[in-house]
Short mmCIF file of C-alpha atoms in Angstrom, two decimals:
data_model
loop_
_atom_site.label_atom_id
_atom_site.label_comp_id
_atom_site.label_asym_id
_atom_site.label_seq_id
_atom_site.Cartn_x
_atom_site.Cartn_y
_atom_site.Cartn_z
CA MET A 1367 23.52 12.00 -11.05
CA SER A 1368 21.04 11.48 -8.20
CA ILE A 1369 19.33 13.45 -5.47
CA GLY A 1370 20.47 12.66 -1.91
CA ILE A 1371 18.01 12.96 0.99
CA LYS A 1372 18.50 12.18 4.66
CA ILE A 1373 15.40 11.62 6.78
CA LYS A 1374 15.78 12.17 10.54
CA LYS A 1375 12.19 11.97 11.75
CA GLY A 1376 10.55 8.57 11.79
CA LEU A 1377 10.66 5.24 13.59
CA ASP A 1378 11.77 1.72 12.70
CA ILE A 1379 9.54 -0.76 14.54
CA ASN A 1380 11.40 -3.96 15.34
CA ILE A 1381 9.05 -6.96 15.39
CA LYS A 1382 9.76 -10.68 15.59
CA GLY A 1383 9.05 -12.76 12.53
CA ALA A 1384 11.19 -11.32 9.75
CA ALA A 1385 11.95 -13.48 6.71
CA ALA A 1386 15.57 -14.46 7.31
CA SER A 1387 16.70 -15.25 3.78
CA GLN A 1388 15.77 -14.50 0.18
CA ASP A 1389 17.70 -17.47 -1.17
CA ALA A 1390 14.78 -19.91 -1.12
CA ILE A 1391 11.39 -18.82 -2.43
CA VAL A 1392 8.53 -21.29 -1.92
CA GLU A 1393 6.01 -21.46 -4.76
CA ARG A 1394 2.39 -22.06 -3.77
CA ARG A 1395 -0.57 -22.48 -6.08
CA SER A 1396 -3.89 -20.87 -5.22
CA ALA A 1397 -7.11 -22.64 -6.25
CA THR A 1398 -8.87 -19.29 -6.66
CA ALA A 1399 -7.89 -15.63 -6.85
CA ALA A 1400 -9.94 -12.51 -6.20
CA VAL A 1401 -10.11 -8.86 -7.19
CA CYS A 1402 -11.49 -6.54 -4.48
CA PRO A 1403 -12.63 -3.10 -5.75
CA ASP A 1404 -12.23 -1.60 -2.26
CA ASP A 1405 -8.46 -1.85 -2.75
CA PHE A 1406 -8.72 0.76 -5.51
CA PRO A 1407 -10.14 4.00 -4.05
CA GLY A 1408 -11.77 6.23 -6.61
CA PHE A 1409 -12.58 3.27 -8.89
CA VAL A 1410 -16.38 2.89 -9.32
CA PRO A 1411 -16.81 -0.74 -10.43
CA LYS A 1412 -19.09 -2.05 -13.16
CA VAL A 1413 -19.08 -5.80 -13.90
CA GLU A 1414 -18.00 -6.88 -17.39
CA ILE A 1415 -18.40 -10.64 -16.93
CA ARG A 1416 -20.86 -13.17 -15.54
CA GLU A 1417 -20.48 -16.13 -13.22
CA GLY A 1418 -19.38 -19.14 -15.23
CA ASP A 1419 -17.56 -17.14 -17.91
CA ALA A 1420 -14.14 -18.37 -18.99
CA VAL A 1421 -11.45 -15.70 -18.69
CA LYS A 1422 -7.74 -15.40 -19.32
CA ALA A 1423 -5.21 -13.86 -16.95
CA GLY A 1424 -5.12 -10.16 -17.79
CA ALA A 1425 -8.66 -10.11 -19.24
CA PRO A 1426 -11.00 -7.37 -17.89
CA LEU A 1427 -13.35 -8.27 -15.03
CA LEU A 1428 -14.53 -4.80 -14.01
CA ARG A 1429 -14.52 -1.32 -15.55
CA ASP A 1430 -14.81 2.12 -14.04
CA LYS A 1431 -18.27 3.65 -14.47
CA ASN A 1432 -16.83 7.15 -14.86
CA TYR A 1433 -13.90 6.19 -17.11
CA PRO A 1434 -14.88 2.95 -18.91
CA GLY A 1435 -11.39 2.55 -20.37
CA ILE A 1436 -9.94 1.82 -16.91
CA LYS A 1437 -10.13 -1.90 -16.12
CA LEU A 1438 -9.48 -4.31 -13.28
CA VAL A 1439 -8.28 -7.58 -14.78
CA SER A 1440 -8.26 -11.25 -13.86
CA PRO A 1441 -5.17 -12.47 -11.96
CA VAL A 1442 -5.47 -16.01 -13.36
CA SER A 1443 -6.86 -17.94 -16.31
CA GLY A 1444 -9.94 -19.96 -15.44
CA VAL A 1445 -13.66 -19.58 -14.77
CA VAL A 1446 -15.44 -16.79 -12.91
CA LYS A 1447 -16.63 -18.56 -9.77
CA SER A 1448 -18.61 -15.76 -8.11
CA VAL A 1449 -19.32 -12.05 -8.02
CA VAL A 1450 -19.75 -11.38 -4.30
CA ARG A 1451 -21.98 -8.46 -3.39
CA GLY A 1452 -22.63 -6.79 -0.06
CA GLU A 1453 -25.16 -4.26 1.17
CA ARG A 1454 -26.97 -2.29 -1.55
CA ARG A 1455 -25.43 -4.68 -4.09
CA LYS A 1456 -21.96 -3.25 -3.59
CA ILE A 1457 -19.37 -5.40 -5.37
CA GLU A 1458 -17.05 -6.78 -2.69
CA ARG A 1459 -14.96 -9.10 -4.85
CA VAL A 1460 -14.86 -11.13 -8.03
CA VAL A 1461 -13.49 -14.63 -7.54
CA VAL A 1462 -11.90 -16.59 -10.39
CA GLU A 1463 -11.26 -20.33 -10.13
CA THR A 1464 -7.81 -21.21 -11.45
CA GLY A 1465 -7.83 -23.34 -14.57
CA ASP A 1466 -5.79 -24.03 -17.65
CA GLY A 1467 -4.92 -21.65 -20.45
CA GLY A 1468 -2.39 -18.97 -21.24
CA PRO A 1469 -2.60 -15.29 -20.39
CA SER A 1470 -4.32 -12.59 -22.40
CA ARG A 1471 -1.99 -10.79 -24.81
CA LEU A 1472 -2.03 -7.04 -25.32
CA ASP A 1473 -1.14 -5.14 -28.46
CA ASN A 1474 2.15 -3.68 -27.25
CA GLY A 1475 3.39 -2.59 -30.67
CA ARG A 1476 2.23 1.02 -30.30
CA ALA A 1477 2.16 1.24 -26.50
CA ALA A 1478 5.07 3.70 -26.41
CA ALA A 1479 4.12 5.59 -29.58
CA ASP A 1480 2.71 8.63 -27.80
CA ALA A 1481 0.99 9.72 -24.57
CA ALA A 1482 -2.49 8.71 -25.73
CA ALA A 1483 -1.34 5.20 -26.69
CA ALA A 1484 0.54 4.78 -23.40
CA ARG A 1485 -2.51 5.90 -21.41
CA GLU A 1486 -4.81 3.49 -23.27
CA PHE A 1487 -2.33 0.62 -22.86
CA LEU A 1488 -2.02 1.11 -19.10
CA GLN A 1489 -5.76 1.45 -18.57
CA LEU A 1490 -6.71 -1.62 -20.59
CA SER A 1491 -3.99 -3.78 -18.97
CA GLY A 1492 -5.18 -3.05 -15.42
CA LEU A 1493 -1.85 -1.43 -14.54
CA TRP A 1494 -3.35 2.06 -14.41
CA ALA A 1495 -5.48 0.95 -11.43
CA MET A 1496 -2.33 -0.23 -9.62
CA THR A 1497 -1.05 3.35 -9.51
CA ARG A 1498 -2.27 6.29 -7.41
CA GLN A 1499 -2.58 10.00 -7.93
CA ARG A 1500 -2.04 12.79 -5.46
CA PRO A 1501 -4.03 14.71 -4.45
CA TYR A 1502 -6.70 12.37 -2.97
CA ASP A 1503 -4.66 9.11 -3.10
CA ILE A 1504 -7.01 7.49 -5.61
CA VAL A 1505 -6.73 5.56 -8.86
CA PRO A 1506 -5.73 8.31 -11.32
CA LEU A 1507 -8.56 9.88 -13.27
CA GLY A 1508 -8.66 8.68 -16.85
CA ASP A 1509 -7.81 12.12 -18.23
CA ALA A 1510 -5.38 13.21 -15.49
CA GLU A 1511 -2.35 15.29 -16.52
CA PHE A 1512 0.68 14.56 -14.36
CA ARG A 1513 3.23 17.16 -13.32
CA ASP A 1514 5.68 14.39 -12.31
CA ILE A 1515 5.69 10.66 -11.61
CA PHE A 1516 7.15 9.18 -8.40
CA VAL A 1517 8.20 5.54 -7.97
CA SER A 1518 8.92 4.18 -4.49
CA GLY A 1519 11.87 1.83 -4.93
CA PHE A 1520 11.98 0.25 -1.47
CA ASP A 1521 9.78 -0.55 1.52
CA THR A 1522 10.66 0.37 5.11
CA ALA A 1523 7.45 -0.87 6.78
CA PRO A 1524 7.79 -3.39 9.65
CA LEU A 1525 9.01 -6.81 8.42
CA ALA A 1526 9.03 -5.68 4.77
CA VAL A 1527 11.44 -7.43 2.42
CA ASN A 1528 13.25 -5.67 -0.43
CA PRO A 1529 14.95 -7.29 -3.45
CA ALA A 1530 18.51 -8.44 -2.75
CA GLY A 1531 19.61 -7.84 -6.33
CA PHE A 1532 18.49 -7.00 -9.85
CA THR A 1533 19.22 -9.03 -12.97
CA ALA A 1534 19.83 -7.55 -16.41
CA GLY A 1535 16.27 -8.58 -17.30
CA ASP A 1536 14.89 -6.72 -14.27
CA VAL A 1537 16.74 -3.55 -15.22
CA LYS A 1538 15.56 -3.81 -18.84
CA ALA A 1539 11.93 -4.12 -17.71
CA LEU A 1540 12.26 -1.24 -15.23
CA GLU A 1541 13.78 1.03 -17.87
CA ALA A 1542 11.03 0.12 -20.33
CA GLY A 1543 8.50 1.07 -17.66
CA VAL A 1544 10.23 4.40 -17.05
CA LYS A 1545 10.25 5.12 -20.79
CA LEU A 1546 6.51 4.49 -21.09
CA LEU A 1547 5.60 6.53 -17.99
CA SER A 1548 7.72 9.46 -19.16
CA LEU A 1549 5.25 9.91 -22.01
CA LEU A 1550 2.54 10.76 -19.48
CA THR A 1551 4.30 13.72 -17.87
CA SER A 1552 5.97 16.94 -18.91
CA GLY A 1553 8.11 16.66 -15.80
CA LYS A 1554 10.36 13.86 -14.53
CA VAL A 1555 10.05 10.26 -13.42
CA TYR A 1556 11.63 10.02 -9.97
CA VAL A 1557 12.68 6.62 -8.57
CA SER A 1558 13.76 6.29 -4.94
CA ARG A 1559 16.23 3.81 -3.54
CA ARG A 1560 17.73 3.23 -0.14
CA GLN A 1561 21.26 4.52 0.01
CA GLY A 1562 23.73 1.66 -0.45
CA GLU A 1563 21.22 -0.84 -1.88
CA MET A 1564 21.46 -2.65 -5.20
CA LEU A 1565 19.05 -0.77 -7.49
CA PRO A 1566 21.19 0.70 -10.30
CA ASP A 1567 20.62 3.97 -12.12
CA LEU A 1568 17.71 3.61 -14.54
CA ALA A 1569 17.90 5.31 -17.94
CA GLY A 1570 15.36 8.13 -18.19
CA ALA A 1571 14.72 8.36 -14.45
CA GLU A 1572 15.90 10.80 -11.80
CA MET A 1573 17.23 8.63 -8.99
CA VAL A 1574 16.58 9.70 -5.39
CA ASP A 1575 18.87 8.20 -2.70
CA ILE A 1576 17.07 8.26 0.66
CA GLU A 1577 18.59 7.49 4.04
CA GLY A 1578 16.71 7.24 7.31
CA PRO A 1579 14.06 5.32 9.28
CA HIS A 1580 10.51 4.48 8.27
CA PRO A 1581 8.63 6.17 6.57
CA SER A 1582 11.60 6.94 4.31
CA GLY A 1583 10.29 4.27 1.93
CA ASN A 1584 6.87 5.91 1.56
CA VAL A 1585 6.31 7.70 -1.72
CA GLY A 1586 4.83 10.64 0.23
CA THR A 1587 8.14 11.17 2.01
CA MET A 1588 9.96 11.32 -1.32
CA ILE A 1589 7.42 13.75 -2.81
CA ALA A 1590 7.63 16.06 0.22
CA ALA A 1591 11.44 16.13 0.07
CA VAL A 1592 11.81 16.45 -3.71
CA LYS A 1593 8.86 18.46 -5.02
CA PRO A 1594 5.67 18.82 -2.91
CA VAL A 1595 2.22 18.79 -4.49
CA ASN A 1596 0.44 22.14 -4.59
CA LYS A 1597 -3.20 22.92 -5.27
CA GLY A 1598 -4.03 22.38 -8.92
CA GLU A 1599 -1.16 19.91 -9.50
CA THR A 1600 -1.44 16.15 -9.96
CA VAL A 1601 1.30 13.52 -9.67
CA MET A 1602 1.26 9.78 -10.27
CA CYS A 1603 2.64 7.40 -7.62
CA LEU A 1604 3.53 3.72 -7.85
CA ASP A 1605 5.91 1.15 -6.40
CA LEU A 1606 8.80 -0.74 -7.97
CA PRO A 1607 6.93 -4.05 -8.57
CA THR A 1608 4.27 -2.12 -10.50
CA LEU A 1609 6.96 -0.36 -12.55
CA ARG A 1610 8.43 -3.78 -13.39
CA ARG A 1611 4.99 -5.03 -14.46
CA VAL A 1612 4.57 -1.98 -16.70
CA GLY A 1613 7.93 -2.60 -18.36
CA THR A 1614 7.31 -6.32 -18.80
CA ALA A 1615 3.92 -5.65 -20.36
CA VAL A 1616 5.49 -3.18 -22.81
CA LEU A 1617 8.21 -5.65 -23.79
CA THR A 1618 6.14 -8.83 -24.02
CA GLY A 1619 2.47 -7.82 -24.27
CA ILE A 1620 1.72 -9.87 -21.14
CA VAL A 1621 1.03 -8.40 -17.71
CA PRO A 1622 2.82 -10.60 -15.13
CA MET A 1623 0.31 -11.54 -12.44
CA ASN A 1624 2.75 -13.43 -10.25
CA THR A 1625 4.02 -11.83 -7.06
CA VAL A 1626 6.46 -12.66 -4.27
CA VAL A 1627 4.89 -12.21 -0.84
CA ALA A 1628 6.77 -12.00 2.46
CA LEU A 1629 5.02 -14.28 4.98
CA THR A 1630 6.04 -12.70 8.28
CA GLY A 1631 5.07 -12.17 11.92
CA SER A 1632 5.67 -13.70 15.33
CA GLU A 1633 2.94 -16.33 14.79
CA VAL A 1634 4.57 -17.71 11.64
CA THR A 1635 6.65 -20.80 12.41
CA GLU A 1636 9.13 -20.18 9.61
CA PRO A 1637 8.91 -16.73 7.96
CA LYS A 1638 9.64 -16.97 4.25
CA LEU A 1639 9.05 -15.59 0.79
CA VAL A 1640 6.15 -17.15 -1.11
CA LYS A 1641 5.71 -16.93 -4.87
CA THR A 1642 2.04 -16.86 -5.80
CA VAL A 1643 -0.43 -14.86 -7.89
CA VAL A 1644 -2.00 -11.47 -7.33
CA GLY A 1645 -5.15 -11.85 -5.20
CA ALA A 1646 -4.28 -15.38 -4.03
CA GLU A 1647 -6.02 -17.19 -1.17
CA ILE A 1648 -4.57 -16.35 2.24
CA ALA A 1649 -4.93 -20.02 3.20
CA ALA A 1650 -2.71 -21.04 0.27
CA ILE A 1651 -0.01 -18.54 1.28
CA THR A 1652 -0.01 -19.47 4.98
CA ASP A 1653 -0.52 -23.22 4.48
CA GLY A 1654 1.04 -25.06 7.44
CA ASP A 1655 3.09 -22.07 8.56
CA ILE A 1656 0.94 -20.58 11.33
CA ALA A 1657 1.93 -21.63 14.86
CA ASP A 1658 -0.42 -24.12 16.51
CA ASP A 1659 -0.21 -22.47 19.93
CA HIS A 1660 -3.95 -22.30 20.69
CA ARG A 1661 -3.88 -18.50 20.52
CA HIS A 1662 -6.19 -16.30 18.50
CA HIS A 1663 -4.40 -14.91 15.46
CA ARG A 1664 -4.73 -11.67 13.52
CA LEU A 1665 -4.07 -12.19 9.81
CA ILE A 1666 -3.10 -9.02 7.99
CA SER A 1667 -2.75 -8.59 4.26
CA GLY A 1668 0.08 -6.07 4.34
CA ASN A 1669 2.14 -4.76 7.25
CA VAL A 1670 1.02 -4.08 10.82
CA LEU A 1671 0.71 -0.32 10.21
CA THR A 1672 -1.28 -0.05 6.98
CA GLY A 1673 -2.44 -3.60 6.22
CA VAL A 1674 -6.01 -4.92 6.01
CA LYS A 1675 -7.36 -7.49 8.45
CA VAL A 1676 -8.42 -10.62 6.57
CA GLU A 1677 -9.95 -13.93 7.56
CA ALA A 1678 -8.30 -17.30 7.05
CA ASP A 1679 -10.53 -17.84 4.00
CA GLY A 1680 -9.83 -14.33 2.64
CA TYR A 1681 -7.63 -13.12 -0.19
CA LEU A 1682 -4.38 -11.25 -0.68
CA ARG A 1683 -5.13 -7.54 -1.04
CA TRP A 1684 -3.42 -4.83 -3.05
CA PRO A 1685 -0.44 -3.97 -3.05
CA TYR A 1686 0.29 -7.75 -2.78
CA ARG A 1687 3.66 -7.63 -1.03
CA GLN A 1688 3.27 -9.03 2.47
CA VAL A 1689 1.16 -11.13 4.84
CA THR A 1690 1.68 -10.65 8.58
CA VAL A 1691 0.38 -12.91 11.36
CA ILE A 1692 0.43 -11.66 14.97
CA PRO A 1693 -1.49 -12.58 18.15
CA GLU A 1694 -4.99 -11.13 18.34
CA GLY A 1695 -4.61 -10.43 22.06
CA ASP A 1696 -8.28 -10.91 22.97
CA ASP A 1697 -7.42 -14.10 24.86
CA VAL A 1698 -4.66 -12.52 26.99
CA ASP A 1699 -5.12 -12.18 30.76
CA GLU A 1700 -2.44 -9.68 31.76
CA PHE A 1701 -1.87 -8.12 35.18
CA MET A 1702 -2.76 -4.39 35.04
CA GLY A 1703 -3.76 -4.72 31.37
CA TRP A 1704 -2.57 -1.86 29.14
CA ALA A 1705 -0.90 -0.19 32.14
CA SER A 1706 1.46 -3.13 32.68
CA LEU A 1707 5.11 -2.08 32.92
CA SER A 1708 6.35 -5.30 31.34
CA PRO A 1709 9.52 -4.75 29.27
CA LYS A 1710 7.91 -6.93 26.60
CA LYS A 1711 5.43 -4.18 25.78
CA LEU A 1712 6.24 -2.15 22.67
CA SER A 1713 5.79 1.58 23.26
CA THR A 1714 7.11 4.95 22.13
CA SER A 1715 6.33 6.45 25.55
CA ARG A 1716 9.06 6.91 28.14
CA SER A 1717 6.54 5.73 30.74
CA PHE A 1718 7.17 2.13 29.66
CA PRO A 1719 10.46 0.18 29.89
CA GLY A 1720 10.00 -1.04 26.32
CA HIS A 1721 10.77 2.48 25.10
CA PHE A 1722 14.39 2.04 26.11
CA LEU A 1723 14.66 -1.44 24.57
CA PHE A 1724 13.47 -0.47 21.09
CA LYS A 1725 16.33 -2.26 19.32
CA LYS A 1726 15.14 -5.65 20.55
CA ALA A 1727 12.52 -7.58 18.57
CA PHE A 1728 9.07 -7.33 20.16
CA THR A 1729 5.99 -9.55 19.87
CA PRO A 1730 3.06 -7.11 19.82
CA ASP A 1731 -0.56 -8.15 19.53
CA ALA A 1732 -3.54 -6.39 17.99
CA ARG A 1733 -4.93 -4.85 21.19
CA LEU A 1734 -5.58 -1.12 21.37
CA ASN A 1735 -3.93 -0.95 24.85
CA GLY A 1736 -5.94 1.98 26.11
CA GLY A 1737 -9.16 3.78 25.31
CA ARG A 1738 -10.01 6.42 22.74
CA ARG A 1739 -10.10 9.92 24.17
CA ALA A 1740 -10.11 13.57 23.18
CA MET A 1741 -7.27 14.66 20.93
CA ILE A 1742 -4.18 15.65 22.88
CA MET A 1743 -2.03 18.36 21.25
CA SER A 1744 1.28 16.88 22.37
CA GLY A 1745 3.52 17.10 19.30
CA GLU A 1746 3.69 13.29 19.10
CA TYR A 1747 2.88 13.23 15.39
CA ASP A 1748 5.71 15.63 14.50
CA LYS A 1749 8.31 13.27 15.98
CA VAL A 1750 7.57 10.51 13.47
CA MET A 1751 6.42 12.48 10.40
CA PRO A 1752 9.22 13.90 8.20
CA MET A 1753 6.78 15.86 5.99
CA ASP A 1754 6.74 19.64 6.30
CA ILE A 1755 3.16 19.93 7.54
CA LEU A 1756 1.39 20.46 10.88
CA PRO A 1757 -0.28 17.04 11.22
CA GLU A 1758 -2.27 17.66 14.41
CA TYR A 1759 -3.81 20.84 13.05
CA LEU A 1760 -4.52 19.15 9.73
CA VAL A 1761 -6.36 16.31 11.48
CA LYS A 1762 -8.45 18.84 13.43
CA ALA A 1763 -9.30 20.68 10.20
CA ILE A 1764 -10.39 17.41 8.59
CA LEU A 1765 -12.61 16.55 11.55
CA ALA A 1766 -14.15 20.02 11.34
CA ARG A 1767 -14.59 19.66 7.54
CA ASP A 1768 -12.93 23.07 7.12
CA ILE A 1769 -11.87 22.95 3.46
CA ASP A 1770 -9.95 26.24 3.42
CA ARG A 1771 -7.95 25.21 6.48
CA MET A 1772 -7.33 21.73 5.10
CA GLU A 1773 -5.89 23.22 1.93
CA GLN A 1774 -3.66 25.63 3.85
CA LEU A 1775 -2.30 22.81 6.01
CA GLY A 1776 -1.28 20.53 3.12
CA ILE A 1777 -4.13 18.05 2.53
CA TYR A 1778 -3.12 17.77 -1.14
CA GLU A 1779 0.27 16.33 -0.17
CA VAL A 1780 -0.83 13.47 2.08
CA ALA A 1781 -2.27 9.97 1.93
CA PRO A 1782 -3.54 7.78 4.80
CA GLU A 1783 -0.28 5.77 4.91
CA ASP A 1784 1.64 8.95 5.79
CA PHE A 1785 -0.23 9.00 9.13
CA ALA A 1786 0.32 5.32 9.98
CA LEU A 1787 3.26 5.90 12.31
CA ALA A 1788 1.49 8.85 13.95
CA GLU A 1789 -1.50 6.58 14.55
CA PHE A 1790 0.80 4.01 16.18
CA ALA A 1791 2.32 6.64 18.50
CA ASP A 1792 -0.93 8.51 19.21
CA THR A 1793 -1.85 8.73 22.90
CA SER A 1794 -5.44 9.53 21.96
CA LYS A 1795 -5.86 6.28 19.96
CA LEU A 1796 -7.43 8.11 17.03
CA GLU A 1797 -7.98 6.25 13.77
CA LEU A 1798 -5.87 8.75 11.86
CA GLN A 1799 -5.67 6.81 8.59
CA LYS A 1800 -9.45 6.48 8.49
CA ILE A 1801 -9.87 10.18 9.31
CA VAL A 1802 -7.49 11.22 6.52
CA ARG A 1803 -9.19 8.86 4.03
CA GLU A 1804 -12.59 10.33 4.86
CA GLY A 1805 -11.18 13.86 4.64
CA LEU A 1806 -9.71 13.24 1.18
CA ASP A 1807 -12.96 11.69 -0.05
CA TYR A 1808 -14.97 14.61 1.34
CA LEU A 1809 -12.68 17.17 -0.26
CA ARG A 1810 -12.83 15.43 -3.65
CA LYS A 1811 -16.63 15.25 -3.50
CA GLU A 1812 -17.02 18.92 -2.55
CA LEU A 1813 -14.57 20.21 -5.18
CA SER A 1814 -15.67 18.00 -8.08
#
């Protein structure tokens, strides 16, 4: 028995550079790997190692100052190469040089004994930090009590790749993960899947079949359609690869730190799937696959809507699923600039021919294509957001720091990624994801 949901609002953005096949996965070794605390909002890092220390994959590198049991762990076995700090000694990343040696082993014998054991197991293994809680879209507090747990089983972001099939071993690991997570909630573990895709029913989980355009794959869309978050309630959110890691760790005592990354984008000569490690070097993933066309390139760890801009010598950032390469656009000399009526320009506005050609694959660049201006109450956000909120009024309440109004308009339900499509379509060019992130952080600080 499953829940069926059909999403009508949203938008699938068709971009050139999709990985054509999942048959061949290229394996690439990274000389170093890094953990970046900024990828884990709400986690206040404290270093547990020193430069030159030998570590095993899965061994703790950082702990949370507020909840010392919550760890960030090493992606590889080797030697700690550097602890990179920024302004005011903020920890920007910990870099580990890949060496020899097996992974760290956890005591998985009692992991599923009770809720306390499951909580301790997840926190020590680093898997707790790979999940999020709503409200606030942060790493769950160490003592958080969850009403329900939601697992996003597929990704609908531009150029995202989803598994083509699941082996018996995959299903066993996923079900072991569901069993462990169910100890943390008095409610249900919900797992979404795209209608008609290959993910089978998982024992112990409530399956949610979702049909519709992006953002139907976002966990926020599932929560809003199944059981919204109200004030005073907390839910845990994670994706399918994290659920598989949880299950594998329970079954074997080893947290798998390998990941399959989709190398995509119009500036990639041959888009493909790359098997590497969590936090791998971007240069190792893109090695020899970026077009030599003398154009400036934008490298994104993630998708074009929610990803993080990285440099060629940067590292793969959480949630470790995709690397996208598109033109930067700062070296383009275009007649009429952003106002050009070229049919090659991707736009949701009927003022541009590209609006009527949305099924073709476009080659967008990273330009803003216009200037920031006062917020226009046009209803644009509502067209691409399937959640039952008033997004424009919520954004205004956040900017005004009006806590009562923010609560009334549904701030506890949302995360920055839920506003990514609205940011893409926004005529005012507002940084909506940044605004929502700052609003959530402000609310948490004021109410703590």
